[in-house]
Amino acid sequence: MAGGSDVLAQGGHETGSSPKRPAEAALADSSKRSRASPIPVSDSEGSDSDVICLDSDDEDERYDALLVEDEEPAQQPRSEVAQSKVAAPPAIPWKGLNGAKRLMAEFQALQSEILKGNGQASCGPAKIHDLQFHQDQIDCWRLKLSQFDDESAEGRQLNKDLAALESKGIGSGCVLVEIRFPQNYPTNPFFLRIVSPRMKMYTGHITAGGSVCIQALTTGTSDSNWQSSFSVEGILTLVCTNMLDSERMQVRTATGPGGMSGPARVEFRLAHAEYSEHEAQAAFQRMEQHHRVNGW
C-alpha cells in the first residue's frame, strides 16, 4: 500500500493488487480529541489508507482586540479578559513518558473516556469498552469493540453477525482485541490482534491469523510507519474504520487460498475457535514480508 503521513503530534493482506484507500480515519496521540485524516494502513491481503492530523488554535487576534483601549475606555475586569481567550488544548498525559509510565498514562486516559461514557467510549465507527489488564499484566491489555456504525450497511451487517453469534451462545456480541507492548514502548510499536470471533479471510484488513494489517504498526523509515507519538486510542480508531471500509475484490496470494476481500464479516463455521497468538504473529510476519517486497 502506498502512503505517507504528515504525522501529528498525536496519536496485509497478501495480494497482487491493492484495494482503494479507506475513508479518512482519526489517529490521536494527543488526548482523545485530536482528529486525523489518513495514515497508510494495510491488510496482509492488500489494502491501504492514509492519516494526517491537523491541529489549530488561532484565536490570539480576538484576544488582542480585547486589550485595545478606546479614548474613554471602560475598565474590563482582568478575569473577564482572561476568560475571553480560547482555552489551550489539554496536555498530552503521556508526552515524554516511556515504558510502564507511558502504558499507565495511556491506559488511564482511555479508561477515563470509557468512564465518562458510562462504560463505553467512541472509537471511530465503533464503541470500546471492558478495557483491562489481561491476567494482571500491565503490558497486555484486552478490550471489546461493539456497536459498529449502524448507519452504514457494513456496520449493520457486522452488528448483525455478532448478534447472531451471541444468539448461538458464542461470544458476547463483541470483537475481543488484545494488545501486547514491547519493553521499549513507545520506541517500538505494540502488537494488536483479534482474539475472537474469527473473521472471513481477507475481510476487514484482518489477516488469516487474526493480526491486523496496518502500516502504522510496522517499523520503517516512512512517516507512515510507527512513530512514538502514535497512541493506542488513535490506532484503534483507525483499525475500526478499516474493518468497515474495505473494497470488495478478488484476492490472490502466494501462500493463502485466495478469496474475496471486503468489510469485516464473521466466519460462522470457525467462530467457536479463538485465534491463537502464535498464528497471529506468523500471519503478521507474512504480511510484513509481503509489503517489504511489494510496498504499501
PDB file of N, CA, C and O in Angstrom, residues 75-152:
ATOM      1  N   GLN A  75     -13.314  50.140  31.975  1.00  0.00           N
ATOM      2  CA  GLN A  75     -12.422  49.168  32.602  1.00  0.00           C
ATOM      3  C   GLN A  75     -13.086  47.785  32.623  1.00  0.00           C
ATOM      4  O   GLN A  75     -14.192  47.618  33.138  1.00  0.00           O
ATOM      5  N   GLN A  76     -12.398  46.800  32.014  1.00  0.00           N
ATOM      6  CA  GLN A  76     -12.903  45.434  31.999  1.00  0.00           C
ATOM      7  C   GLN A  76     -12.103  44.606  32.994  1.00  0.00           C
ATOM      8  O   GLN A  76     -10.875  44.632  32.963  1.00  0.00           O
ATOM      9  N   PRO A  77     -12.777  43.906  33.886  1.00  0.00           N
ATOM     10  CA  PRO A  77     -12.053  43.089  34.866  1.00  0.00           C
ATOM     11  C   PRO A  77     -11.093  42.139  34.166  1.00  0.00           C
ATOM     12  O   PRO A  77     -11.419  41.538  33.154  1.00  0.00           O
ATOM     13  N   ARG A  78      -9.893  42.012  34.726  1.00  0.00           N
ATOM     14  CA  ARG A  78      -8.892  41.142  34.120  1.00  0.00           C
ATOM     15  C   ARG A  78      -9.371  39.699  34.051  1.00  0.00           C
ATOM     16  O   ARG A  78      -9.026  38.960  33.137  1.00  0.00           O
ATOM     17  N   SER A  79     -10.192  39.291  35.013  1.00  0.00           N
ATOM     18  CA  SER A  79     -10.679  37.910  34.991  1.00  0.00           C
ATOM     19  C   SER A  79     -11.532  37.654  33.763  1.00  0.00           C
ATOM     20  O   SER A  79     -11.472  36.587  33.148  1.00  0.00           O
ATOM     21  N   GLU A  80     -12.357  38.679  33.338  1.00  0.00           N
ATOM     22  CA  GLU A  80     -13.194  38.514  32.164  1.00  0.00           C
ATOM     23  C   GLU A  80     -12.345  38.480  30.902  1.00  0.00           C
ATOM     24  O   GLU A  80     -12.631  37.747  29.967  1.00  0.00           O
ATOM     25  N   VAL A  81     -11.294  39.307  30.873  1.00  0.00           N
ATOM     26  CA  VAL A  81     -10.403  39.303  29.718  1.00  0.00           C
ATOM     27  C   VAL A  81      -9.740  37.949  29.573  1.00  0.00           C
ATOM     28  O   VAL A  81      -9.657  37.379  28.490  1.00  0.00           O
ATOM     29  N   ALA A  82      -9.247  37.411  30.684  1.00  0.00           N
ATOM     30  CA  ALA A  82      -8.564  36.123  30.643  1.00  0.00           C
ATOM     31  C   ALA A  82      -9.500  35.036  30.164  1.00  0.00           C
ATOM     32  O   ALA A  82      -9.119  34.157  29.385  1.00  0.00           O
ATOM     33  N   GLN A  83     -10.776  35.107  30.581  1.00  0.00           N
ATOM     34  CA  GLN A  83     -11.716  34.074  30.189  1.00  0.00           C
ATOM     35  C   GLN A  83     -12.095  34.186  28.724  1.00  0.00           C
ATOM     36  O   GLN A  83     -12.580  33.240  28.126  1.00  0.00           O
ATOM     37  N   SER A  84     -11.870  35.359  28.122  1.00  0.00           N
ATOM     38  CA  SER A  84     -12.234  35.548  26.725  1.00  0.00           C
ATOM     39  C   SER A  84     -11.305  34.797  25.786  1.00  0.00           C
ATOM     40  O   SER A  84     -11.654  34.517  24.653  1.00  0.00           O
ATOM     41  N   LYS A  85     -10.111  34.507  26.246  1.00  0.00           N
ATOM     42  CA  LYS A  85      -9.163  33.796  25.394  1.00  0.00           C
ATOM     43  C   LYS A  85      -9.548  32.326  25.297  1.00  0.00           C
ATOM     44  O   LYS A  85      -9.908  31.699  26.275  1.00  0.00           O
ATOM     45  N   VAL A  86      -9.477  31.772  24.077  1.00  0.00           N
ATOM     46  CA  VAL A  86      -9.818  30.372  23.874  1.00  0.00           C
ATOM     47  C   VAL A  86      -8.838  29.505  24.666  1.00  0.00           C
ATOM     48  O   VAL A  86      -7.623  29.702  24.616  1.00  0.00           O
ATOM     49  N   ALA A  87      -9.368  28.555  25.386  1.00  0.00           N
ATOM     50  CA  ALA A  87      -8.536  27.696  26.219  1.00  0.00           C
ATOM     51  C   ALA A  87      -7.578  26.881  25.365  1.00  0.00           C
ATOM     52  O   ALA A  87      -7.920  26.423  24.273  1.00  0.00           O
ATOM     53  N   ALA A  88      -6.364  26.683  25.866  1.00  0.00           N
ATOM     54  CA  ALA A  88      -5.382  25.869  25.161  1.00  0.00           C
ATOM     55  C   ALA A  88      -5.811  24.410  25.217  1.00  0.00           C
ATOM     56  O   ALA A  88      -6.507  23.995  26.136  1.00  0.00           O
ATOM     57  N   PRO A  89      -5.436  23.604  24.214  1.00  0.00           N
ATOM     58  CA  PRO A  89      -5.801  22.186  24.237  1.00  0.00           C
ATOM     59  C   PRO A  89      -5.174  21.505  25.446  1.00  0.00           C
ATOM     60  O   PRO A  89      -4.111  21.903  25.917  1.00  0.00           O
ATOM     61  N   PRO A  90      -5.841  20.476  25.972  1.00  0.00           N
ATOM     62  CA  PRO A  90      -5.308  19.789  27.145  1.00  0.00           C
ATOM     63  C   PRO A  90      -3.966  19.152  26.854  1.00  0.00           C
ATOM     64  O   PRO A  90      -3.680  18.751  25.727  1.00  0.00           O
ATOM     65  N   ALA A  91      -3.142  19.078  27.871  1.00  0.00           N
ATOM     66  CA  ALA A  91      -1.815  18.479  27.707  1.00  0.00           C
ATOM     67  C   ALA A  91      -1.948  16.984  27.418  1.00  0.00           C
ATOM     68  O   ALA A  91      -2.880  16.334  27.880  1.00  0.00           O
ATOM     69  N   ILE A  92      -1.021  16.459  26.630  1.00  0.00           N
ATOM     70  CA  ILE A  92      -0.998  15.025  26.354  1.00  0.00           C
ATOM     71  C   ILE A  92      -0.468  14.331  27.602  1.00  0.00           C
ATOM     72  O   ILE A  92       0.680  14.551  27.985  1.00  0.00           O
ATOM     73  N   PRO A  93      -1.263  13.507  28.259  1.00  0.00           N
ATOM     74  CA  PRO A  93      -0.850  12.937  29.543  1.00  0.00           C
ATOM     75  C   PRO A  93       0.371  12.051  29.491  1.00  0.00           C
ATOM     76  O   PRO A  93       1.057  11.873  30.496  1.00  0.00           O
ATOM     77  N   TRP A  94       0.671  11.467  28.318  1.00  0.00           N
ATOM     78  CA  TRP A  94       1.815  10.560  28.234  1.00  0.00           C
ATOM     79  C   TRP A  94       3.019  11.180  27.522  1.00  0.00           C
ATOM     80  O   TRP A  94       4.008  10.512  27.281  1.00  0.00           O
ATOM     81  N   LYS A  95       2.947  12.466  27.206  1.00  0.00           N
ATOM     82  CA  LYS A  95       4.040  13.107  26.477  1.00  0.00           C
ATOM     83  C   LYS A  95       5.350  13.000  27.257  1.00  0.00           C
ATOM     84  O   LYS A  95       5.416  13.343  28.434  1.00  0.00           O
ATOM     85  N   GLY A  96       6.386  12.522  26.586  1.00  0.00           N
ATOM     86  CA  GLY A  96       7.704  12.412  27.199  1.00  0.00           C
ATOM     87  C   GLY A  96       7.893  11.192  28.083  1.00  0.00           C
ATOM     88  O   GLY A  96       8.974  10.989  28.635  1.00  0.00           O
ATOM     89  N   LEU A  97       6.860  10.357  28.212  1.00  0.00           N
ATOM     90  CA  LEU A  97       6.965   9.176  29.076  1.00  0.00           C
ATOM     91  C   LEU A  97       7.346   7.933  28.270  1.00  0.00           C
ATOM     92  O   LEU A  97       7.062   7.838  27.078  1.00  0.00           O
ATOM     93  N   ASN A  98       7.960   6.983  28.937  1.00  0.00           N
ATOM     94  CA  ASN A  98       8.367   5.735  28.302  1.00  0.00           C
ATOM     95  C   ASN A  98       8.042   4.563  29.216  1.00  0.00           C
ATOM     96  O   ASN A  98       7.805   4.738  30.408  1.00  0.00           O
ATOM     97  N   GLY A  99       8.060   3.366  28.630  1.00  0.00           N
ATOM     98  CA  GLY A  99       7.899   2.160  29.425  1.00  0.00           C
ATOM     99  C   GLY A  99       6.592   2.117  30.206  1.00  0.00           C
ATOM    100  O   GLY A  99       5.532   2.523  29.729  1.00  0.00           O
ATOM    101  N   ALA A 100       6.680   1.628  31.448  1.00  0.00           N
ATOM    102  CA  ALA A 100       5.496   1.432  32.282  1.00  0.00           C
ATOM    103  C   ALA A 100       4.739   2.734  32.532  1.00  0.00           C
ATOM    104  O   ALA A 100       3.505   2.742  32.584  1.00  0.00           O
ATOM    105  N   LYS A 101       5.456   3.851  32.670  1.00  0.00           N
ATOM    106  CA  LYS A 101       4.786   5.128  32.917  1.00  0.00           C
ATOM    107  C   LYS A 101       3.938   5.532  31.717  1.00  0.00           C
ATOM    108  O   LYS A 101       2.835   6.051  31.868  1.00  0.00           O
ATOM    109  N   ARG A 102       4.449   5.297  30.525  1.00  0.00           N
ATOM    110  CA  ARG A 102       3.684   5.607  29.308  1.00  0.00           C
ATOM    111  C   ARG A 102       2.451   4.708  29.232  1.00  0.00           C
ATOM    112  O   ARG A 102       1.340   5.175  28.929  1.00  0.00           O
ATOM    113  N   LEU A 103       2.621   3.415  29.514  1.00  0.00           N
ATOM    114  CA  LEU A 103       1.499   2.484  29.470  1.00  0.00           C
ATOM    115  C   LEU A 103       0.392   2.901  30.427  1.00  0.00           C
ATOM    116  O   LEU A 103      -0.791   2.924  30.068  1.00  0.00           O
ATOM    117  N   MET A 104       0.769   3.238  31.644  1.00  0.00           N
ATOM    118  CA  MET A 104      -0.216   3.616  32.645  1.00  0.00           C
ATOM    119  C   MET A 104      -0.930   4.909  32.257  1.00  0.00           C
ATOM    120  O   MET A 104      -2.144   5.042  32.433  1.00  0.00           O
ATOM    121  N   ALA A 105      -0.179   5.861  31.718  1.00  0.00           N
ATOM    122  CA  ALA A 105      -0.783   7.140  31.330  1.00  0.00           C
ATOM    123  C   ALA A 105      -1.800   6.946  30.208  1.00  0.00           C
ATOM    124  O   ALA A 105      -2.895   7.514  30.237  1.00  0.00           O
ATOM    125  N   GLU A 106      -1.455   6.141  29.215  1.00  0.00           N
ATOM    126  CA  GLU A 106      -2.391   5.879  28.121  1.00  0.00           C
ATOM    127  C   GLU A 106      -3.596   5.075  28.606  1.00  0.00           C
ATOM    128  O   GLU A 106      -4.738   5.347  28.221  1.00  0.00           O
ATOM    129  N   PHE A 107      -3.335   4.084  29.438  1.00  0.00           N
ATOM    130  CA  PHE A 107      -4.418   3.247  29.965  1.00  0.00           C
ATOM    131  C   PHE A 107      -5.412   4.096  30.750  1.00  0.00           C
ATOM    132  O   PHE A 107      -6.629   4.005  30.563  1.00  0.00           O
ATOM    133  N   GLN A 108      -4.896   4.925  31.635  1.00  0.00           N
ATOM    134  CA  GLN A 108      -5.762   5.745  32.483  1.00  0.00           C
ATOM    135  C   GLN A 108      -6.545   6.763  31.662  1.00  0.00           C
ATOM    136  O   GLN A 108      -7.722   7.038  31.946  1.00  0.00           O
ATOM    137  N   ALA A 109      -5.904   7.337  30.628  1.00  0.00           N
ATOM    138  CA  ALA A 109      -6.597   8.304  29.784  1.00  0.00           C
ATOM    139  C   ALA A 109      -7.752   7.647  29.026  1.00  0.00           C
ATOM    140  O   ALA A 109      -8.857   8.192  28.946  1.00  0.00           O
ATOM    141  N   LEU A 110      -7.514   6.450  28.487  1.00  0.00           N
ATOM    142  CA  LEU A 110      -8.553   5.747  27.754  1.00  0.00           C
ATOM    143  C   LEU A 110      -9.643   5.255  28.696  1.00  0.00           C
ATOM    144  O   LEU A 110     -10.844   5.344  28.387  1.00  0.00           O
ATOM    145  N   GLN A 111      -9.245   4.782  29.868  1.00  0.00           N
ATOM    146  CA  GLN A 111     -10.221   4.322  30.851  1.00  0.00           C
ATOM    147  C   GLN A 111     -11.111   5.484  31.304  1.00  0.00           C
ATOM    148  O   GLN A 111     -12.312   5.316  31.538  1.00  0.00           O
ATOM    149  N   SER A 112     -10.511   6.654  31.412  1.00  0.00           N
ATOM    150  CA  SER A 112     -11.266   7.836  31.812  1.00  0.00           C
ATOM    151  C   SER A 112     -12.353   8.160  30.791  1.00  0.00           C
ATOM    152  O   SER A 112     -13.482   8.517  31.151  1.00  0.00           O
ATOM    153  N   GLU A 113     -12.016   8.047  29.498  1.00  0.00           N
ATOM    154  CA  GLU A 113     -13.007   8.298  28.455  1.00  0.00           C
ATOM    155  C   GLU A 113     -14.147   7.286  28.530  1.00  0.00           C
ATOM    156  O   GLU A 113     -15.313   7.613  28.323  1.00  0.00           O
ATOM    157  N   ILE A 114     -13.804   6.043  28.837  1.00  0.00           N
ATOM    158  CA  ILE A 114     -14.828   4.992  28.949  1.00  0.00           C
ATOM    159  C   ILE A 114     -15.755   5.281  30.129  1.00  0.00           C
ATOM    160  O   ILE A 114     -16.979   5.147  30.024  1.00  0.00           O
ATOM    161  N   LEU A 115     -15.187   5.708  31.241  1.00  0.00           N
ATOM    162  CA  LEU A 115     -15.997   6.013  32.415  1.00  0.00           C
ATOM    163  C   LEU A 115     -16.911   7.213  32.161  1.00  0.00           C
ATOM    164  O   LEU A 115     -18.068   7.233  32.588  1.00  0.00           O
ATOM    165  N   LYS A 116     -16.383   8.208  31.441  1.00  0.00           N
ATOM    166  CA  LYS A 116     -17.203   9.381  31.109  1.00  0.00           C
ATOM    167  C   LYS A 116     -18.393   8.991  30.242  1.00  0.00           C
ATOM    168  O   LYS A 116     -19.442   9.631  30.291  1.00  0.00           O
ATOM    169  N   GLY A 117     -18.225   7.944  29.443  1.00  0.00           N
ATOM    170  CA  GLY A 117     -19.294   7.493  28.561  1.00  0.00           C
ATOM    171  C   GLY A 117     -20.157   6.411  29.166  1.00  0.00           C
ATOM    172  O   GLY A 117     -20.787   5.637  28.428  1.00  0.00           O
ATOM    173  N   ASN A 118     -20.160   6.332  30.505  1.00  0.00           N
ATOM    174  CA  ASN A 118     -20.965   5.323  31.203  1.00  0.00           C
ATOM    175  C   ASN A 118     -20.627   3.897  30.762  1.00  0.00           C
ATOM    176  O   ASN A 118     -21.513   3.075  30.493  1.00  0.00           O
ATOM    177  N   GLY A 119     -19.324   3.640  30.663  1.00  0.00           N
ATOM    178  CA  GLY A 119     -18.883   2.276  30.375  1.00  0.00           C
ATOM    179  C   GLY A 119     -18.448   2.032  28.956  1.00  0.00           C
ATOM    180  O   GLY A 119     -18.026   0.924  28.619  1.00  0.00           O
ATOM    181  N   GLN A 120     -18.498   3.067  28.110  1.00  0.00           N
ATOM    182  CA  GLN A 120     -18.043   2.893  26.739  1.00  0.00           C
ATOM    183  C   GLN A 120     -17.573   4.230  26.180  1.00  0.00           C
ATOM    184  O   GLN A 120     -17.982   5.287  26.645  1.00  0.00           O
ATOM    185  N   ALA A 121     -16.691   4.161  25.193  1.00  0.00           N
ATOM    186  CA  ALA A 121     -16.182   5.382  24.569  1.00  0.00           C
ATOM    187  C   ALA A 121     -16.198   5.209  23.060  1.00  0.00           C
ATOM    188  O   ALA A 121     -16.065   4.095  22.546  1.00  0.00           O
ATOM    189  N   SER A 122     -16.382   6.303  22.354  1.00  0.00           N
ATOM    190  CA  SER A 122     -16.374   6.256  20.893  1.00  0.00           C
ATOM    191  C   SER A 122     -14.985   5.907  20.393  1.00  0.00           C
ATOM    192  O   SER A 122     -13.966   6.369  20.923  1.00  0.00           O
ATOM    193  N   CYS A 123     -14.947   5.078  19.361  1.00  0.00           N
ATOM    194  CA  CYS A 123     -13.676   4.665  18.759  1.00  0.00           C
ATOM    195  C   CYS A 123     -13.906   4.618  17.257  1.00  0.00           C
ATOM    196  O   CYS A 123     -14.097   3.550  16.676  1.00  0.00           O
ATOM    197  N   GLY A 124     -13.915   5.788  16.634  1.00  0.00           N
ATOM    198  CA  GLY A 124     -14.257   5.840  15.217  1.00  0.00           C
ATOM    199  C   GLY A 124     -15.688   5.363  15.031  1.00  0.00           C
ATOM    200  O   GLY A 124     -16.598   5.822  15.706  1.00  0.00           O
ATOM    201  N   PRO A 125     -15.913   4.393  14.134  1.00  0.00           N
ATOM    202  CA  PRO A 125     -17.272   3.908  13.869  1.00  0.00           C
ATOM    203  C   PRO A 125     -17.711   2.793  14.818  1.00  0.00           C
ATOM    204  O   PRO A 125     -18.561   1.976  14.481  1.00  0.00           O
ATOM    205  N   ALA A 126     -17.142   2.724  16.004  1.00  0.00           N
ATOM    206  CA  ALA A 126     -17.481   1.665  16.962  1.00  0.00           C
ATOM    207  C   ALA A 126     -17.405   2.212  18.381  1.00  0.00           C
ATOM    208  O   ALA A 126     -17.066   3.371  18.597  1.00  0.00           O
ATOM    209  N   LYS A 127     -17.728   1.364  19.340  1.00  0.00           N
ATOM    210  CA  LYS A 127     -17.613   1.693  20.754  1.00  0.00           C
ATOM    211  C   LYS A 127     -16.594   0.752  21.389  1.00  0.00           C
ATOM    212  O   LYS A 127     -16.517  -0.424  21.054  1.00  0.00           O
ATOM    213  N   ILE A 128     -15.810   1.289  22.310  1.00  0.00           N
ATOM    214  CA  ILE A 128     -14.825   0.499  23.032  1.00  0.00           C
ATOM    215  C   ILE A 128     -15.259   0.401  24.490  1.00  0.00           C
ATOM    216  O   ILE A 128     -15.751   1.367  25.069  1.00  0.00           O
ATOM    217  N   HIS A 129     -15.089  -0.778  25.081  1.00  0.00           N
ATOM    218  CA  HIS A 129     -15.481  -0.969  26.482  1.00  0.00           C
ATOM    219  C   HIS A 129     -14.729  -2.169  27.069  1.00  0.00           C
ATOM    220  O   HIS A 129     -13.984  -2.853  26.365  1.00  0.00           O
ATOM    221  N   ASP A 130     -14.927  -2.382  28.352  1.00  0.00           N
ATOM    222  CA  ASP A 130     -14.294  -3.515  29.058  1.00  0.00           C
ATOM    223  C   ASP A 130     -12.777  -3.548  28.868  1.00  0.00           C
ATOM    224  O   ASP A 130     -12.191  -4.597  28.620  1.00  0.00           O
ATOM    225  N   LEU A 131     -12.144  -2.384  28.984  1.00  0.00           N
ATOM    226  CA  LEU A 131     -10.685  -2.307  28.917  1.00  0.00           C
ATOM    227  C   LEU A 131     -10.099  -2.799  30.235  1.00  0.00           C
ATOM    228  O   LEU A 131     -10.516  -2.379  31.309  1.00  0.00           O
ATOM    229  N   GLN A 132      -9.117  -3.716  30.154  1.00  0.00           N
ATOM    230  CA  GLN A 132      -8.499  -4.235  31.368  1.00  0.00           C
ATOM    231  C   GLN A 132      -7.121  -4.810  31.074  1.00  0.00           C
ATOM    232  O   GLN A 132      -6.785  -5.102  29.925  1.00  0.00           O
ATOM    233  N   PHE A 133      -6.325  -4.946  32.136  1.00  0.00           N
ATOM    234  CA  PHE A 133      -5.050  -5.635  32.011  1.00  0.00           C
ATOM    235  C   PHE A 133      -5.353  -7.129  31.939  1.00  0.00           C
ATOM    236  O   PHE A 133      -6.072  -7.655  32.788  1.00  0.00           O
ATOM    237  N   HIS A 134      -4.807  -7.811  30.960  1.00  0.00           N
ATOM    238  CA  HIS A 134      -5.049  -9.241  30.826  1.00  0.00           C
ATOM    239  C   HIS A 134      -4.175 -10.005  31.814  1.00  0.00           C
ATOM    240  O   HIS A 134      -2.958  -9.851  31.831  1.00  0.00           O
ATOM    241  N   GLN A 135      -4.807 -10.790  32.658  1.00  0.00           N
ATOM    242  CA  GLN A 135      -4.103 -11.571  33.679  1.00  0.00           C
ATOM    243  C   GLN A 135      -3.192 -10.683  34.527  1.00  0.00           C
ATOM    244  O   GLN A 135      -2.087 -11.069  34.891  1.00  0.00           O
ATOM    245  N   ASP A 136      -3.676  -9.476  34.792  1.00  0.00           N
ATOM    246  CA  ASP A 136      -2.977  -8.509  35.637  1.00  0.00           C
ATOM    247  C   ASP A 136      -1.611  -8.098  35.096  1.00  0.00           C
ATOM    248  O   ASP A 136      -0.747  -7.649  35.846  1.00  0.00           O
ATOM    249  N   GLN A 137      -1.415  -8.231  33.802  1.00  0.00           N
ATOM    250  CA  GLN A 137      -0.151  -7.817  33.183  1.00  0.00           C
ATOM    251  C   GLN A 137      -0.323  -6.411  32.597  1.00  0.00           C
ATOM    252  O   GLN A 137      -1.161  -6.198  31.727  1.00  0.00           O
ATOM    253  N   ILE A 138       0.480  -5.479  33.072  1.00  0.00           N
ATOM    254  CA  ILE A 138       0.367  -4.100  32.599  1.00  0.00           C
ATOM    255  C   ILE A 138       0.718  -3.973  31.124  1.00  0.00           C
ATOM    256  O   ILE A 138       0.254  -3.061  30.434  1.00  0.00           O
ATOM    257  N   ASP A 139       1.528  -4.911  30.599  1.00  0.00           N
ATOM    258  CA  ASP A 139       1.949  -4.831  29.208  1.00  0.00           C
ATOM    259  C   ASP A 139       1.065  -5.658  28.270  1.00  0.00           C
ATOM    260  O   ASP A 139       1.420  -5.873  27.105  1.00  0.00           O
ATOM    261  N   CYS A 140      -0.079  -6.120  28.758  1.00  0.00           N
ATOM    262  CA  CYS A 140      -1.020  -6.844  27.904  1.00  0.00           C
ATOM    263  C   CYS A 140      -2.440  -6.391  28.245  1.00  0.00           C
ATOM    264  O   CYS A 140      -2.909  -6.610  29.363  1.00  0.00           O
ATOM    265  N   TRP A 141      -3.081  -5.733  27.297  1.00  0.00           N
ATOM    266  CA  TRP A 141      -4.435  -5.237  27.511  1.00  0.00           C
ATOM    267  C   TRP A 141      -5.428  -6.044  26.685  1.00  0.00           C
ATOM    268  O   TRP A 141      -5.102  -6.548  25.611  1.00  0.00           O
ATOM    269  N   ARG A 142      -6.643  -6.136  27.201  1.00  0.00           N
ATOM    270  CA  ARG A 142      -7.746  -6.676  26.410  1.00  0.00           C
ATOM    271  C   ARG A 142      -8.914  -5.702  26.493  1.00  0.00           C
ATOM    272  O   ARG A 142      -9.120  -5.053  27.515  1.00  0.00           O
ATOM    273  N   LEU A 143      -9.654  -5.621  25.410  1.00  0.00           N
ATOM    274  CA  LEU A 143     -10.795  -4.705  25.340  1.00  0.00           C
ATOM    275  C   LEU A 143     -11.793  -5.262  24.342  1.00  0.00           C
ATOM    276  O   LEU A 143     -11.488  -6.193  23.582  1.00  0.00           O
ATOM    277  N   LYS A 144     -12.986  -4.694  24.342  1.00  0.00           N
ATOM    278  CA  LYS A 144     -14.027  -5.153  23.432  1.00  0.00           C
ATOM    279  C   LYS A 144     -14.511  -4.011  22.551  1.00  0.00           C
ATOM    280  O   LYS A 144     -14.585  -2.859  22.996  1.00  0.00           O
ATOM    281  N   LEU A 145     -14.839  -4.369  21.314  1.00  0.00           N
ATOM    282  CA  LEU A 145     -15.395  -3.426  20.349  1.00  0.00           C
ATOM    283  C   LEU A 145     -16.789  -3.899  19.961  1.00  0.00           C
ATOM    284  O   LEU A 145     -17.009  -5.088  19.718  1.00  0.00           O
ATOM    285  N   SER A 146     -17.737  -2.984  19.921  1.00  0.00           N
ATOM    286  CA  SER A 146     -19.097  -3.337  19.521  1.00  0.00           C
ATOM    287  C   SER A 146     -19.829  -2.101  19.024  1.00  0.00           C
ATOM    288  O   SER A 146     -19.236  -1.026  18.916  1.00  0.00           O
ATOM    289  N   GLN A 147     -21.116  -2.263  18.736  1.00  0.00           N
ATOM    290  CA  GLN A 147     -21.951  -1.161  18.275  1.00  0.00           C
ATOM    291  C   GLN A 147     -21.307  -0.407  17.106  1.00  0.00           C
ATOM    292  O   GLN A 147     -21.155   0.810  17.124  1.00  0.00           O
ATOM    293  N   PHE A 148     -20.938  -1.160  16.092  1.00  0.00           N
ATOM    294  CA  PHE A 148     -20.362  -0.543  14.902  1.00  0.00           C
ATOM    295  C   PHE A 148     -21.416   0.330  14.226  1.00  0.00           C
ATOM    296  O   PHE A 148     -22.623   0.143  14.410  1.00  0.00           O
ATOM    297  N   ASP A 149     -20.954   1.290  13.474  1.00  0.00           N
ATOM    298  CA  ASP A 149     -21.815   2.303  12.859  1.00  0.00           C
ATOM    299  C   ASP A 149     -23.036   1.684  12.184  1.00  0.00           C
ATOM    300  O   ASP A 149     -22.930   1.074  11.119  1.00  0.00           O
ATOM    301  N   ASP A 150     -24.197   1.872  12.785  1.00  0.00           N
ATOM    302  CA  ASP A 150     -25.425   1.265  12.280  1.00  0.00           C
ATOM    303  C   ASP A 150     -26.012   2.043  11.112  1.00  0.00           C
ATOM    304  O   ASP A 150     -26.979   1.600  10.497  1.00  0.00           O
ATOM    305  N   GLU A 151     -25.421   3.207  10.805  1.00  0.00           N
ATOM    306  CA  GLU A 151     -25.906   3.994   9.678  1.00  0.00           C
ATOM    307  C   GLU A 151     -25.262   3.558   8.368  1.00  0.00           C
ATOM    308  O   GLU A 151     -25.659   4.014   7.297  1.00  0.00           O
ATOM    309  N   SER A 152     -24.257   2.693   8.454  1.00  0.00           N
ATOM    310  CA  SER A 152     -23.622   2.173   7.248  1.00  0.00           C
ATOM    311  C   SER A 152     -24.025   0.706   7.074  1.00  0.00           C
ATOM    312  O   SER A 152     -24.228  -0.017   8.058  1.00  0.00           O
TER     313      SER A 152
END
